[in-house]
Coordinates of C-alpha atoms in Angstrom, one line a residue:
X1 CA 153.6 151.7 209.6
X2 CA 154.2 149.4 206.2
X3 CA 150.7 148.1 207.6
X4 CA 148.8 151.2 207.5
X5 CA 150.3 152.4 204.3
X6 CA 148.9 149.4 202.6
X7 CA 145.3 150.4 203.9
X8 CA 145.7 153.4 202.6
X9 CA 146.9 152.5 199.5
X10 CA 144.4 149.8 199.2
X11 CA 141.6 152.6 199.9
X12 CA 143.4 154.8 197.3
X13 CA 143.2 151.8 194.6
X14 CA 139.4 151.2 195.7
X15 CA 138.5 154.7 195.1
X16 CA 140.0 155.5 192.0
X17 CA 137.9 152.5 190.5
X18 CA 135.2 154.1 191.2
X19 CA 135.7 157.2 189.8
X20 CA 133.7 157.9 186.6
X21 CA 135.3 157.6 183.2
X22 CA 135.9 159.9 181.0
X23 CA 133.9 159.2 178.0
X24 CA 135.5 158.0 174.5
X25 CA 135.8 160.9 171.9
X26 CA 135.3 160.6 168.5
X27 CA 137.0 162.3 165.9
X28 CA 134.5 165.2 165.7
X29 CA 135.4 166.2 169.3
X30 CA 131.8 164.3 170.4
X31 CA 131.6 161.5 172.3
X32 CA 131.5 158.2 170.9
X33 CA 127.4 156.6 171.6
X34 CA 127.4 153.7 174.1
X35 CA 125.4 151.1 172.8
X36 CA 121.7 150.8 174.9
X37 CA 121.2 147.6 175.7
X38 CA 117.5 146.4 176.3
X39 CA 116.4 143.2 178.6
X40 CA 113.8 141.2 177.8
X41 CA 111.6 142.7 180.8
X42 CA 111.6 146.5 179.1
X43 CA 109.6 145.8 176.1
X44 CA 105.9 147.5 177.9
X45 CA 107.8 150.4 179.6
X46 CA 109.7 151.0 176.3
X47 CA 106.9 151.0 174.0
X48 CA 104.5 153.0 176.6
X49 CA 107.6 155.6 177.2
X50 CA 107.5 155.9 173.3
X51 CA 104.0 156.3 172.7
X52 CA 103.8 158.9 175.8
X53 CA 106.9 161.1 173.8
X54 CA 104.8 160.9 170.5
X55 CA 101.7 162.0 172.0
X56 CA 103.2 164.6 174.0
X57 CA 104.7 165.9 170.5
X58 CA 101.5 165.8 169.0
X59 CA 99.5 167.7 171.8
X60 CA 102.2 170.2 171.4
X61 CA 101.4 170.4 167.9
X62 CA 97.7 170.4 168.0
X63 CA 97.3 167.0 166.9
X64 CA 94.9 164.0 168.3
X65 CA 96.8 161.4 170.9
X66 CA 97.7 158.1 169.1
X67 CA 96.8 154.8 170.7
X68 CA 99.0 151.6 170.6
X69 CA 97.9 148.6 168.3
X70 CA 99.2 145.2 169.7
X71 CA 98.8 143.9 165.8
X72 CA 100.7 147.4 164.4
X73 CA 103.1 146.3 167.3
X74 CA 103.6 142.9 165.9
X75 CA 104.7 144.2 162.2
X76 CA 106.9 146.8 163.9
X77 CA 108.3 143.5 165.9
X78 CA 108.6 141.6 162.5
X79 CA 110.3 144.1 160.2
X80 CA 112.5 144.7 162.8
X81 CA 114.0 141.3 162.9
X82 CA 113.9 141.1 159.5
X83 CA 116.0 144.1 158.9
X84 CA 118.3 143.1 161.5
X85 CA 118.8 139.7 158.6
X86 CA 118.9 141.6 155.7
X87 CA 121.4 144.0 157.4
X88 CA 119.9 147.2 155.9
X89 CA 117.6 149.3 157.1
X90 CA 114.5 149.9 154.2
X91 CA 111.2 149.6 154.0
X92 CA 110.9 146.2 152.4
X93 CA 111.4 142.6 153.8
X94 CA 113.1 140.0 152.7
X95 CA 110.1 138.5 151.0
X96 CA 109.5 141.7 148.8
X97 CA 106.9 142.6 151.5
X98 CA 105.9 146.5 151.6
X99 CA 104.9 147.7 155.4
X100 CA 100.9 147.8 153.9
X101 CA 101.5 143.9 153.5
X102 CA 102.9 143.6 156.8
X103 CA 100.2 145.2 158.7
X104 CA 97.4 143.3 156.6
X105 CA 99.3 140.0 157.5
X106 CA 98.7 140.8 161.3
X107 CA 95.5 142.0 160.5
X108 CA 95.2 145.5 160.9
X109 CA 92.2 146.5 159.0
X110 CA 92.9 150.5 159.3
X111 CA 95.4 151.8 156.2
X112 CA 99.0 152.6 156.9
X113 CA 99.9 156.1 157.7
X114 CA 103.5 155.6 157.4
X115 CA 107.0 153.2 158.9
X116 CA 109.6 154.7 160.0
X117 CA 112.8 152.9 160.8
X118 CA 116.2 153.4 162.2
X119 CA 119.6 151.4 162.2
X120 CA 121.5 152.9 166.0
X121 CA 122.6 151.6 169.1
X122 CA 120.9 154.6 170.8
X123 CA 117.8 154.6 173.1
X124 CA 114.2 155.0 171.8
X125 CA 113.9 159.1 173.0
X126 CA 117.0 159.5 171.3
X127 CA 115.9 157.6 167.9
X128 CA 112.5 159.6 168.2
X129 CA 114.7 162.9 168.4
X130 CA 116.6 161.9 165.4
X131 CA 113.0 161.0 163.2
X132 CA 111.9 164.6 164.6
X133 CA 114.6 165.8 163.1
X134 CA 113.8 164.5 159.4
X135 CA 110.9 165.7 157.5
X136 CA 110.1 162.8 156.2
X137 CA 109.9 161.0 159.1
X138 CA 108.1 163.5 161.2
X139 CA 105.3 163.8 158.7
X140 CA 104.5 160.4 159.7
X141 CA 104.5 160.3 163.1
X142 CA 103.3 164.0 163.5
X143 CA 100.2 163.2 160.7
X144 CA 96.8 163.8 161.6
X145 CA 95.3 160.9 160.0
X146 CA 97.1 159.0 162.5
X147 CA 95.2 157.0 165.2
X148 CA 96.9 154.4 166.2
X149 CA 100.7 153.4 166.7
X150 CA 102.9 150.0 166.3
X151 CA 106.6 150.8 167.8
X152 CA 109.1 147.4 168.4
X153 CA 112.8 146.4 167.8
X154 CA 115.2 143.9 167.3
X155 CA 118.5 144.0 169.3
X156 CA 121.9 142.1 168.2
X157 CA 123.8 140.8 170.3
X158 CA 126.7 143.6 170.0
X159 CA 123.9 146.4 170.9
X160 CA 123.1 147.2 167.6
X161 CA 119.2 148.2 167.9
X162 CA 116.9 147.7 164.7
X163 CA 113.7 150.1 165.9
X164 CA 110.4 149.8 163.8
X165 CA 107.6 152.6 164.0
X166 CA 104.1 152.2 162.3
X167 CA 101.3 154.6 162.3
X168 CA 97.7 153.9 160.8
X169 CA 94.4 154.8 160.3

């Protein structure tokens, strides 16, 4: 009897573990964000998932599809980082750089539409939801000047994500 009791128990123990949690509430009554954590082998589907949500926002809106840049890319990639050092999410590097001198370092010879940036531990759809959310920051990515796109980040090692979208001409 003690025998099958301790199966039982045993099965009870293994159960409950896997048993979702309930999630951590902050003090508005909202869960608390879990932090998103990217691996190195996401960065293609991440930036095509993103580029396939900004064009299906700007169809919706009438506007023309935007292509990714691999050089745009690379100045999304550096400002990133850099803003991850500096600890502050802005528009200017720690060399006084604007995001114009960032994409004529990489190359780009198109003009700049417009950077945004975002400072979260949430998901790229999420961020984008957030920037659709802000006038400012809509303007740019919803702009019809806009041809081409640069989208990267720069994740810490606590989950803090650092995201980096540039649109040009």
């Amino acid at each position: 009897m003690m025998r099958i009791l301790s199966v039982f128990l045993a099965l009870a123990l293994s159960l409950a573990a896997c048993a979702p949690s309930a999630p951590q509430m902050g003090p508005d009554g909202k869960p608390l964000p879990r932090a998103y954590r990217i691996s190195s082998g996401d960065t293609g589907k991440i930036q095509f998932r993103m580029l396939d949500s900004v064009n299906a926002l700007r169809q919706a809106s009438g506007r023309a599809p935007v292509a990714l840049d691999p050089r745009l890319n690379a100045a999304a990639a550096t400002h990133a980082r850099d803003m991850s050092v500096q600890n502050r999410p802005w528009h200017f590097g720690s060399d006084g750089s604007s995001p114009i001198d960032r994409i004529n370092r990489v190359g780009y010879d198109g003009r700049l539409v417009g950077e945004t940036i975002s400072e979260t531990y949430e998901s790229e759809l999420e961020t984008l939801a957030a920037w659709m959310e802000q006038p400012d920051t809509r303007r740019v990515i919803m702009s019809a000047d806009a041809r081409n796109m640069g989208f990267s980040w720069h994740q810490e090692s606590n989950g803090k994500i650092w995201w980096t979208l540039v649109m040009g001409n």
